[in-house]
Amino acid sequence: MSTAVFRFYGELNDFLPPKHRQCDIDYSFQNSPAVKDAIEALGVPHTEVDLIVVNGQSVGFSYRLCDGDRVAVYPVFESLDISPIVQLREKPLRHIAFVADVHLGKLARLLRLLGFDTLHSNTYDDSELVAIAAREGRIVLTRDRGLLKHNAVTHGYWLRSTNPVEQAREVVRRFNLETLIDPFRRCLVCNGLLAPVTKAEILAHIPPRVAVEHDEFFRCTNCEKLYWRGTHYPKLEKHIAAIVGSLDKKSP
């Protein structure tokens, strides 16, 4: 039986039992498993890892463990560009887009409110969600750690909070999206983009009172749902303020 010593840093400790947090972990193995398999066997999804250093050298997920290896595993570095030494993912995402699991409907709605491309359906099972992520290059958002360990998932995030507003804050912070927030550009129902439409075009589809009180309208280019700054608008602005206003505060 061979042994390697692992050490996990930062928020990766969230996935470990208390006895393994912030300390060296002796990992026993047979043959020569891939370091990715060892990391996930210890409880950390590979999607949460941004850098693996073995005996002082950056390695990829396919690195085969050897007896006596010392392995340091790091999460995403928010304030340091380590791209020149990272060997984990060959194809970075060209644009930020998400797919949320079935339990994250409120989060999906909030991310759409902020302007982010976010797919969600109550009918997605795990295999369909993984297939969508792989086919469309989307980041999987979930509270299910096992889902992120799927081999086909290259980018994902395990949400720490169960509160939708705090979850939205987590996502914005984790993927450095502060400067990309563009509210009221996506349909909250289907994720389609909104486009301006004249009152004359939609007059037959809105209540008479709305036609009198409002002049600016938008229509979803996908499902054709209509939007205007009605009584619900201040509540949506409050949601945005709750997310954006807390970004400079430390996460719970």
mmCIF file of N, CA and C in Angstrom, residues 103-212:
data_model
loop_
_atom_site.group_PDB
_atom_site.id
_atom_site.type_symbol
_atom_site.label_atom_id
_atom_site.label_comp_id
_atom_site.label_asym_id
_atom_site.label_seq_id
_atom_site.Cartn_x
_atom_site.Cartn_y
_atom_site.Cartn_z
ATOM 1 N N HIS A 103 -33.532 22.299 -8.099
ATOM 2 C CA HIS A 103 -33.858 22.896 -6.805
ATOM 3 C C HIS A 103 -33.519 24.386 -6.724
ATOM 4 N N LEU A 104 -33.002 24.950 -7.814
ATOM 5 C CA LEU A 104 -32.491 26.324 -7.763
ATOM 6 C C LEU A 104 -33.292 27.283 -8.643
ATOM 7 N N GLY A 105 -34.596 27.107 -8.679
ATOM 8 C CA GLY A 105 -35.440 27.971 -9.505
ATOM 9 C C GLY A 105 -35.382 29.434 -9.107
ATOM 10 N N LYS A 106 -35.373 29.715 -7.812
ATOM 11 C CA LYS A 106 -35.317 31.106 -7.358
ATOM 12 C C LYS A 106 -33.980 31.747 -7.699
ATOM 13 N N LEU A 107 -32.912 30.995 -7.569
ATOM 14 C CA LEU A 107 -31.596 31.515 -7.950
ATOM 15 C C LEU A 107 -31.554 31.798 -9.444
ATOM 16 N N ALA A 108 -32.064 30.890 -10.261
ATOM 17 C CA ALA A 108 -32.065 31.090 -11.711
ATOM 18 C C ALA A 108 -32.788 32.380 -12.074
ATOM 19 N N ARG A 109 -33.904 32.621 -11.425
ATOM 20 C CA ARG A 109 -34.683 33.842 -11.682
ATOM 21 C C ARG A 109 -33.876 35.096 -11.321
ATOM 22 N N LEU A 110 -33.166 35.040 -10.188
ATOM 23 C CA LEU A 110 -32.362 36.187 -9.770
ATOM 24 C C LEU A 110 -31.190 36.427 -10.715
ATOM 25 N N LEU A 111 -30.560 35.367 -11.177
ATOM 26 C CA LEU A 111 -29.441 35.535 -12.110
ATOM 27 C C LEU A 111 -29.933 36.109 -13.439
ATOM 28 N N ARG A 112 -31.101 35.689 -13.885
ATOM 29 C CA ARG A 112 -31.687 36.271 -15.098
ATOM 30 C C ARG A 112 -31.998 37.746 -14.867
ATOM 31 N N LEU A 113 -32.493 38.062 -13.677
ATOM 32 C CA LEU A 113 -32.784 39.455 -13.341
ATOM 33 C C LEU A 113 -31.527 40.310 -13.453
ATOM 34 N N LEU A 114 -30.387 39.751 -13.084
ATOM 35 C CA LEU A 114 -29.114 40.469 -13.173
ATOM 36 C C LEU A 114 -28.551 40.500 -14.595
ATOM 37 N N GLY A 115 -29.193 39.747 -15.508
ATOM 38 C CA GLY A 115 -28.771 39.756 -16.902
ATOM 39 C C GLY A 115 -27.953 38.563 -17.343
ATOM 40 N N PHE A 116 -27.852 37.526 -16.500
ATOM 41 C CA PHE A 116 -26.992 36.390 -16.821
ATOM 42 C C PHE A 116 -27.777 35.236 -17.442
ATOM 43 N N ASP A 117 -27.198 34.680 -18.478
ATOM 44 C CA ASP A 117 -27.775 33.560 -19.221
ATOM 45 C C ASP A 117 -27.846 32.334 -18.308
ATOM 46 N N THR A 118 -29.062 31.970 -17.891
ATOM 47 C CA THR A 118 -29.230 30.891 -16.918
ATOM 48 C C THR A 118 -30.390 29.982 -17.296
ATOM 49 N N LEU A 119 -30.077 28.748 -17.633
ATOM 50 C CA LEU A 119 -31.114 27.767 -17.940
ATOM 51 C C LEU A 119 -31.554 27.060 -16.665
ATOM 52 N N HIS A 120 -32.862 26.758 -16.605
ATOM 53 C CA HIS A 120 -33.404 26.013 -15.471
ATOM 54 C C HIS A 120 -34.738 25.419 -15.873
ATOM 55 N N SER A 121 -34.974 24.217 -15.410
ATOM 56 C CA SER A 121 -36.266 23.573 -15.623
ATOM 57 C C SER A 121 -36.510 22.581 -14.512
ATOM 58 N N ASN A 122 -37.743 22.499 -14.060
ATOM 59 C CA ASN A 122 -38.097 21.527 -13.031
ATOM 60 C C ASN A 122 -38.070 20.099 -13.559
ATOM 61 N N THR A 123 -37.925 19.951 -14.875
ATOM 62 C CA THR A 123 -37.932 18.618 -15.473
ATOM 63 C C THR A 123 -36.529 18.069 -15.746
ATOM 64 N N TYR A 124 -35.496 18.881 -15.567
ATOM 65 C CA TYR A 124 -34.137 18.392 -15.822
ATOM 66 C C TYR A 124 -33.765 17.303 -14.808
ATOM 67 N N ASP A 125 -33.352 16.137 -15.303
ATOM 68 C CA ASP A 125 -32.710 15.180 -14.405
ATOM 69 C C ASP A 125 -31.205 15.392 -14.520
ATOM 70 N N ASP A 126 -30.434 14.674 -13.702
ATOM 71 C CA ASP A 126 -28.993 14.919 -13.667
ATOM 72 C C ASP A 126 -28.331 14.683 -15.020
ATOM 73 N N SER A 127 -28.726 13.628 -15.708
ATOM 74 C CA SER A 127 -28.086 13.311 -16.993
ATOM 75 C C SER A 127 -28.361 14.387 -18.029
ATOM 76 N N GLU A 128 -29.586 14.925 -18.035
ATOM 77 C CA GLU A 128 -29.918 15.983 -18.990
ATOM 78 C C GLU A 128 -29.178 17.271 -18.654
ATOM 79 N N LEU A 129 -29.091 17.574 -17.380
ATOM 80 C CA LEU A 129 -28.391 18.781 -16.953
ATOM 81 C C LEU A 129 -26.917 18.713 -17.336
ATOM 82 N N VAL A 130 -26.297 17.568 -17.114
ATOM 83 C CA VAL A 130 -24.888 17.381 -17.470
ATOM 84 C C VAL A 130 -24.700 17.494 -18.975
ATOM 85 N N ALA A 131 -25.632 16.903 -19.740
ATOM 86 C CA ALA A 131 -25.539 16.946 -21.202
ATOM 87 C C ALA A 131 -25.639 18.380 -21.712
ATOM 88 N N ILE A 132 -26.542 19.166 -21.140
ATOM 89 C CA ILE A 132 -26.702 20.572 -21.536
ATOM 90 C C ILE A 132 -25.424 21.347 -21.240
ATOM 91 N N ALA A 133 -24.880 21.131 -20.052
ATOM 92 C CA ALA A 133 -23.648 21.830 -19.659
ATOM 93 C C ALA A 133 -22.515 21.511 -20.621
ATOM 94 N N ALA A 134 -22.375 20.243 -20.982
ATOM 95 C CA ALA A 134 -21.289 19.827 -21.874
ATOM 96 C C ALA A 134 -21.510 20.337 -23.291
ATOM 97 N N ARG A 135 -22.743 20.262 -23.765
ATOM 98 C CA ARG A 135 -23.048 20.648 -25.142
ATOM 99 C C ARG A 135 -22.953 22.153 -25.350
ATOM 100 N N GLU A 136 -23.400 22.931 -24.373
ATOM 101 C CA GLU A 136 -23.476 24.379 -24.540
ATOM 102 C C GLU A 136 -22.402 25.138 -23.775
ATOM 103 N N GLY A 137 -21.489 24.414 -23.127
ATOM 104 C CA GLY A 137 -20.422 25.078 -22.391
ATOM 105 C C GLY A 137 -20.932 25.896 -21.229
ATOM 106 N N ARG A 138 -21.867 25.328 -20.468
ATOM 107 C CA ARG A 138 -22.456 26.046 -19.336
ATOM 108 C C ARG A 138 -21.863 25.586 -18.007
ATOM 109 N N ILE A 139 -21.890 26.478 -17.042
ATOM 110 C CA ILE A 139 -21.421 26.193 -15.692
ATOM 111 C C ILE A 139 -22.575 25.603 -14.895
ATOM 112 N N VAL A 140 -22.349 24.460 -14.286
ATOM 113 C CA VAL A 140 -23.383 23.811 -13.484
ATOM 114 C C VAL A 140 -23.438 24.443 -12.098
ATOM 115 N N LEU A 141 -24.633 24.870 -11.692
ATOM 116 C CA LEU A 141 -24.848 25.394 -10.349
ATOM 117 C C LEU A 141 -25.697 24.392 -9.580
ATOM 118 N N THR A 142 -25.254 24.007 -8.397
ATOM 119 C CA THR A 142 -25.963 22.963 -7.668
ATOM 120 C C THR A 142 -25.600 22.965 -6.195
ATOM 121 N N ARG A 143 -26.456 22.313 -5.403
ATOM 122 C CA ARG A 143 -26.149 22.009 -4.008
ATOM 123 C C ARG A 143 -25.808 20.532 -3.855
ATOM 124 N N ASP A 144 -25.761 19.824 -4.984
ATOM 125 C CA ASP A 144 -25.489 18.387 -4.998
ATOM 126 C C ASP A 144 -24.017 18.157 -5.344
ATOM 127 N N ARG A 145 -23.217 17.799 -4.375
ATOM 128 C CA ARG A 145 -21.782 17.614 -4.601
ATOM 129 C C ARG A 145 -21.519 16.493 -5.607
ATOM 130 N N GLY A 146 -22.343 15.450 -5.549
ATOM 131 C CA GLY A 146 -22.153 14.317 -6.440
ATOM 132 C C GLY A 146 -22.282 14.696 -7.900
ATOM 133 N N LEU A 147 -23.182 15.639 -8.205
ATOM 134 C CA LEU A 147 -23.375 16.080 -9.581
ATOM 135 C C LEU A 147 -22.103 16.689 -10.157
ATOM 136 N N LEU A 148 -21.369 17.416 -9.330
ATOM 137 C CA LEU A 148 -20.145 18.072 -9.785
ATOM 138 C C LEU A 148 -18.986 17.100 -9.987
ATOM 139 N N LYS A 149 -19.137 15.885 -9.502
ATOM 140 C CA LYS A 149 -18.084 14.880 -9.680
ATOM 141 C C LYS A 149 -18.236 14.111 -10.993
ATOM 142 N N HIS A 150 -19.297 14.416 -11.738
ATOM 143 C CA HIS A 150 -19.502 13.746 -13.019
ATOM 144 C C HIS A 150 -18.362 14.113 -13.971
ATOM 145 N N ASN A 151 -17.821 13.121 -14.658
ATOM 146 C CA ASN A 151 -16.660 13.353 -15.532
ATOM 147 C C ASN A 151 -16.928 14.366 -16.631
ATOM 148 N N ALA A 152 -18.170 14.450 -17.102
ATOM 149 C CA ALA A 152 -18.496 15.341 -18.210
ATOM 150 C C ALA A 152 -18.636 16.796 -17.775
ATOM 151 N N VAL A 153 -18.703 17.047 -16.470
ATOM 152 C CA VAL A 153 -18.839 18.420 -15.966
ATOM 153 C C VAL A 153 -17.446 19.022 -15.807
ATOM 154 N N THR A 154 -17.145 20.019 -16.624
ATOM 155 C CA THR A 154 -15.827 20.659 -16.549
ATOM 156 C C THR A 154 -15.844 21.932 -15.725
ATOM 157 N N HIS A 155 -16.994 22.595 -15.656
ATOM 158 C CA HIS A 155 -17.109 23.835 -14.888
ATOM 159 C C HIS A 155 -18.379 23.774 -14.038
ATOM 160 N N GLY A 156 -18.233 24.045 -12.774
ATOM 161 C CA GLY A 156 -19.387 24.007 -11.891
ATOM 162 C C GLY A 156 -19.097 24.702 -10.589
ATOM 163 N N TYR A 157 -20.150 24.870 -9.800
ATOM 164 C CA TYR A 157 -19.976 25.515 -8.503
ATOM 165 C C TYR A 157 -20.988 24.943 -7.516
ATOM 166 N N TRP A 158 -20.479 24.560 -6.351
ATOM 167 C CA TRP A 158 -21.339 24.078 -5.274
ATOM 168 C C TRP A 158 -21.704 25.254 -4.384
ATOM 169 N N LEU A 159 -22.973 25.556 -4.301
ATOM 170 C CA LEU A 159 -23.456 26.698 -3.538
ATOM 171 C C LEU A 159 -23.441 26.387 -2.050
ATOM 172 N N ARG A 160 -22.832 27.274 -1.281
ATOM 173 C CA ARG A 160 -22.761 27.061 0.159
ATOM 174 C C ARG A 160 -24.068 27.431 0.846
ATOM 175 N N SER A 161 -24.680 28.509 0.430
ATOM 176 C CA SER A 161 -25.891 28.999 1.090
ATOM 177 C C SER A 161 -27.142 28.324 0.531
ATOM 178 N N THR A 162 -28.207 28.342 1.335
ATOM 179 C CA THR A 162 -29.511 27.873 0.874
ATOM 180 C C THR A 162 -30.455 29.041 0.605
ATOM 181 N N ASN A 163 -29.978 30.260 0.838
ATOM 182 C CA ASN A 163 -30.780 31.458 0.610
ATOM 183 C C ASN A 163 -30.538 31.976 -0.811
ATOM 184 N N PRO A 164 -31.590 32.148 -1.628
ATOM 185 C CA PRO A 164 -31.398 32.533 -3.035
ATOM 186 C C PRO A 164 -30.612 33.826 -3.244
ATOM 187 N N VAL A 165 -30.869 34.848 -2.432
ATOM 188 C CA VAL A 165 -30.142 36.110 -2.580
ATOM 189 C C VAL A 165 -28.661 35.914 -2.271
ATOM 190 N N GLU A 166 -28.370 35.181 -1.209
ATOM 191 C CA GLU A 166 -26.977 34.914 -0.871
ATOM 192 C C GLU A 166 -26.324 34.018 -1.921
ATOM 193 N N GLN A 167 -27.098 33.102 -2.501
ATOM 194 C CA GLN A 167 -26.577 32.250 -3.572
ATOM 195 C C GLN A 167 -26.189 33.094 -4.786
ATOM 196 N N ALA A 168 -27.037 34.052 -5.136
ATOM 197 C CA ALA A 168 -26.736 34.925 -6.276
ATOM 198 C C ALA A 168 -25.466 35.717 -6.012
ATOM 199 N N ARG A 169 -25.322 36.176 -4.791
ATOM 200 C CA ARG A 169 -24.101 36.902 -4.415
ATOM 201 C C ARG A 169 -22.882 36.003 -4.542
ATOM 202 N N GLU A 170 -23.012 34.743 -4.109
ATOM 203 C CA GLU A 170 -21.914 33.779 -4.230
ATOM 204 C C GLU A 170 -21.477 33.622 -5.686
ATOM 205 N N VAL A 171 -22.458 33.459 -6.576
ATOM 206 C CA VAL A 171 -22.157 33.221 -7.986
ATOM 207 C C VAL A 171 -21.456 34.432 -8.601
ATOM 208 N N VAL A 172 -21.982 35.610 -8.323
ATOM 209 C CA VAL A 172 -21.382 36.829 -8.866
ATOM 210 C C VAL A 172 -19.945 36.971 -8.393
ATOM 211 N N ARG A 173 -19.730 36.695 -7.120
ATOM 212 C CA ARG A 173 -18.392 36.822 -6.557
ATOM 213 C C ARG A 173 -17.444 35.749 -7.084
ATOM 214 N N ARG A 174 -17.932 34.508 -7.126
ATOM 215 C CA ARG A 174 -17.091 33.373 -7.526
ATOM 216 C C ARG A 174 -16.578 33.515 -8.955
ATOM 217 N N PHE A 175 -17.422 34.068 -9.849
ATOM 218 C CA PHE A 175 -17.043 34.170 -11.253
ATOM 219 C C PHE A 175 -16.710 35.604 -11.675
ATOM 220 N N ASN A 176 -16.486 36.476 -10.684
ATOM 221 C CA ASN A 176 -16.056 37.859 -10.943
ATOM 222 C C ASN A 176 -16.976 38.567 -11.930
ATOM 223 N N LEU A 177 -18.264 38.565 -11.629
ATOM 224 C CA LEU A 177 -19.260 39.090 -12.556
ATOM 225 C C LEU A 177 -19.744 40.500 -12.210
ATOM 226 N N GLU A 178 -19.131 41.117 -11.224
ATOM 227 C CA GLU A 178 -19.620 42.418 -10.757
ATOM 228 C C GLU A 178 -19.779 43.427 -11.888
ATOM 229 N N THR A 179 -18.810 43.482 -12.789
ATOM 230 C CA THR A 179 -18.843 44.487 -13.859
ATOM 231 C C THR A 179 -19.737 44.064 -15.030
ATOM 232 N N LEU A 180 -20.258 42.845 -14.984
ATOM 233 C CA LEU A 180 -21.085 42.341 -16.084
ATOM 234 C C LEU A 180 -22.579 42.371 -15.765
ATOM 235 N N ILE A 181 -22.913 42.812 -14.576
ATOM 236 C CA ILE A 181 -24.326 42.876 -14.202
ATOM 237 C C ILE A 181 -25.054 43.871 -15.099
ATOM 238 N N ASP A 182 -26.136 43.420 -15.714
ATOM 239 C CA ASP A 182 -26.914 44.245 -16.651
ATOM 240 C C ASP A 182 -28.394 43.907 -16.459
ATOM 241 N N PRO A 183 -29.024 44.484 -15.432
ATOM 242 C CA PRO A 183 -30.383 44.084 -15.061
ATOM 243 C C PRO A 183 -31.436 44.345 -16.148
ATOM 244 N N PHE A 184 -32.509 43.570 -16.050
ATOM 245 C CA PHE A 184 -33.699 43.745 -16.891
ATOM 246 C C PHE A 184 -33.419 43.561 -18.381
ATOM 247 N N ARG A 185 -32.555 42.623 -18.723
ATOM 248 C CA ARG A 185 -32.314 42.349 -20.138
ATOM 249 C C ARG A 185 -32.742 40.951 -20.539
ATOM 250 N N ARG A 186 -33.128 40.132 -19.545
ATOM 251 C CA ARG A 186 -33.566 38.766 -19.842
ATOM 252 C C ARG A 186 -34.950 38.495 -19.245
ATOM 253 N N CYS A 187 -35.642 37.605 -19.890
ATOM 254 C CA CYS A 187 -36.958 37.177 -19.409
ATOM 255 C C CYS A 187 -36.768 36.343 -18.147
ATOM 256 N N LEU A 188 -37.511 36.661 -17.109
ATOM 257 C CA LEU A 188 -37.393 35.931 -15.858
ATOM 258 C C LEU A 188 -38.011 34.543 -15.948
ATOM 259 N N VAL A 189 -38.869 34.350 -16.926
ATOM 260 C CA VAL A 189 -39.574 33.078 -17.068
ATOM 261 C C VAL A 189 -38.787 32.066 -17.893
ATOM 262 N N CYS A 190 -38.267 32.520 -19.056
ATOM 263 C CA CYS A 190 -37.653 31.547 -19.974
ATOM 264 C C CYS A 190 -36.185 31.814 -20.286
ATOM 265 N N ASN A 191 -35.634 32.937 -19.821
ATOM 266 C CA ASN A 191 -34.219 33.273 -20.039
ATOM 267 C C ASN A 191 -33.967 33.973 -21.371
ATOM 268 N N GLY A 192 -35.004 34.181 -22.185
ATOM 269 C CA GLY A 192 -34.823 34.862 -23.461
ATOM 270 C C GLY A 192 -34.436 36.323 -23.285
ATOM 271 N N LEU A 193 -33.857 36.906 -24.326
ATOM 272 C CA LEU A 193 -33.485 38.322 -24.276
ATOM 273 C C LEU A 193 -34.723 39.194 -24.506
ATOM 274 N N LEU A 194 -34.725 40.350 -23.846
ATOM 275 C CA LEU A 194 -35.830 41.296 -24.011
ATOM 276 C C LEU A 194 -35.486 42.315 -25.083
ATOM 277 N N ALA A 195 -36.506 42.753 -25.805
ATOM 278 C CA ALA A 195 -36.328 43.756 -26.853
ATOM 279 C C ALA A 195 -37.425 44.809 -26.719
ATOM 280 N N PRO A 196 -37.100 46.093 -26.966
ATOM 281 C CA PRO A 196 -38.123 47.140 -26.890
ATOM 282 C C PRO A 196 -39.239 46.883 -27.896
ATOM 283 N N VAL A 197 -40.434 47.276 -27.535
ATOM 284 C CA VAL A 197 -41.580 47.142 -28.425
ATOM 285 C C VAL A 197 -42.470 48.354 -28.217
ATOM 286 N N THR A 198 -43.088 48.845 -29.287
ATOM 287 C CA THR A 198 -43.936 50.027 -29.175
ATOM 288 C C THR A 198 -45.281 49.670 -28.555
ATOM 289 N N LYS A 199 -45.888 50.655 -27.931
ATOM 290 C CA LYS A 199 -47.197 50.442 -27.326
ATOM 291 C C LYS A 199 -48.222 50.022 -28.375
ATOM 292 N N ALA A 200 -48.117 50.593 -29.550
ATOM 293 C CA ALA A 200 -49.079 50.271 -30.618
ATOM 294 C C ALA A 200 -49.038 48.790 -30.987
ATOM 295 N N GLU A 201 -47.844 48.204 -30.933
ATOM 296 C CA GLU A 201 -47.692 46.796 -31.313
ATOM 297 C C GLU A 201 -48.352 45.840 -30.330
ATOM 298 N N ILE A 202 -48.429 46.243 -29.070
ATOM 299 C CA ILE A 202 -48.911 45.306 -28.054
ATOM 300 C C ILE A 202 -50.162 45.814 -27.337
ATOM 301 N N LEU A 203 -50.780 46.842 -27.874
ATOM 302 C CA LEU A 203 -51.928 47.479 -27.224
ATOM 303 C C LEU A 203 -53.041 46.487 -26.901
ATOM 304 N N ALA A 204 -53.262 45.548 -27.809
ATOM 305 C CA ALA A 204 -54.351 44.583 -27.617
ATOM 306 C C ALA A 204 -54.019 43.534 -26.558
ATOM 307 N N HIS A 205 -52.780 43.530 -26.064
ATOM 308 C CA HIS A 205 -52.357 42.482 -25.138
ATOM 309 C C HIS A 205 -52.061 42.999 -23.734
ATOM 310 N N ILE A 206 -52.382 44.263 -23.469
ATOM 311 C CA ILE A 206 -52.138 44.828 -22.143
ATOM 312 C C ILE A 206 -53.427 45.440 -21.605
ATOM 313 N N PRO A 207 -53.584 45.499 -20.287
ATOM 314 C CA PRO A 207 -54.771 46.104 -19.685
ATOM 315 C C PRO A 207 -54.863 47.594 -20.041
ATOM 316 N N PRO A 208 -56.060 48.121 -20.190
ATOM 317 C CA PRO A 208 -56.231 49.552 -20.520
ATOM 318 C C PRO A 208 -55.508 50.487 -19.553
ATOM 319 N N ARG A 209 -55.558 50.160 -18.254
ATOM 320 C CA ARG A 209 -54.887 51.010 -17.274
ATOM 321 C C ARG A 209 -53.384 51.069 -17.521
ATOM 322 N N VAL A 210 -52.798 49.935 -17.873
ATOM 323 C CA VAL A 210 -51.361 49.880 -18.153
ATOM 324 C C VAL A 210 -51.023 50.720 -19.380
ATOM 325 N N ALA A 211 -51.897 50.674 -20.375
ATOM 326 C CA ALA A 211 -51.677 51.453 -21.595
ATOM 327 C C ALA A 211 -51.688 52.947 -21.299
ATOM 328 N N VAL A 212 -52.500 53.363 -20.339
ATOM 329 C CA VAL A 212 -52.593 54.773 -19.983
ATOM 330 C C VAL A 212 -51.391 55.213 -19.151
#
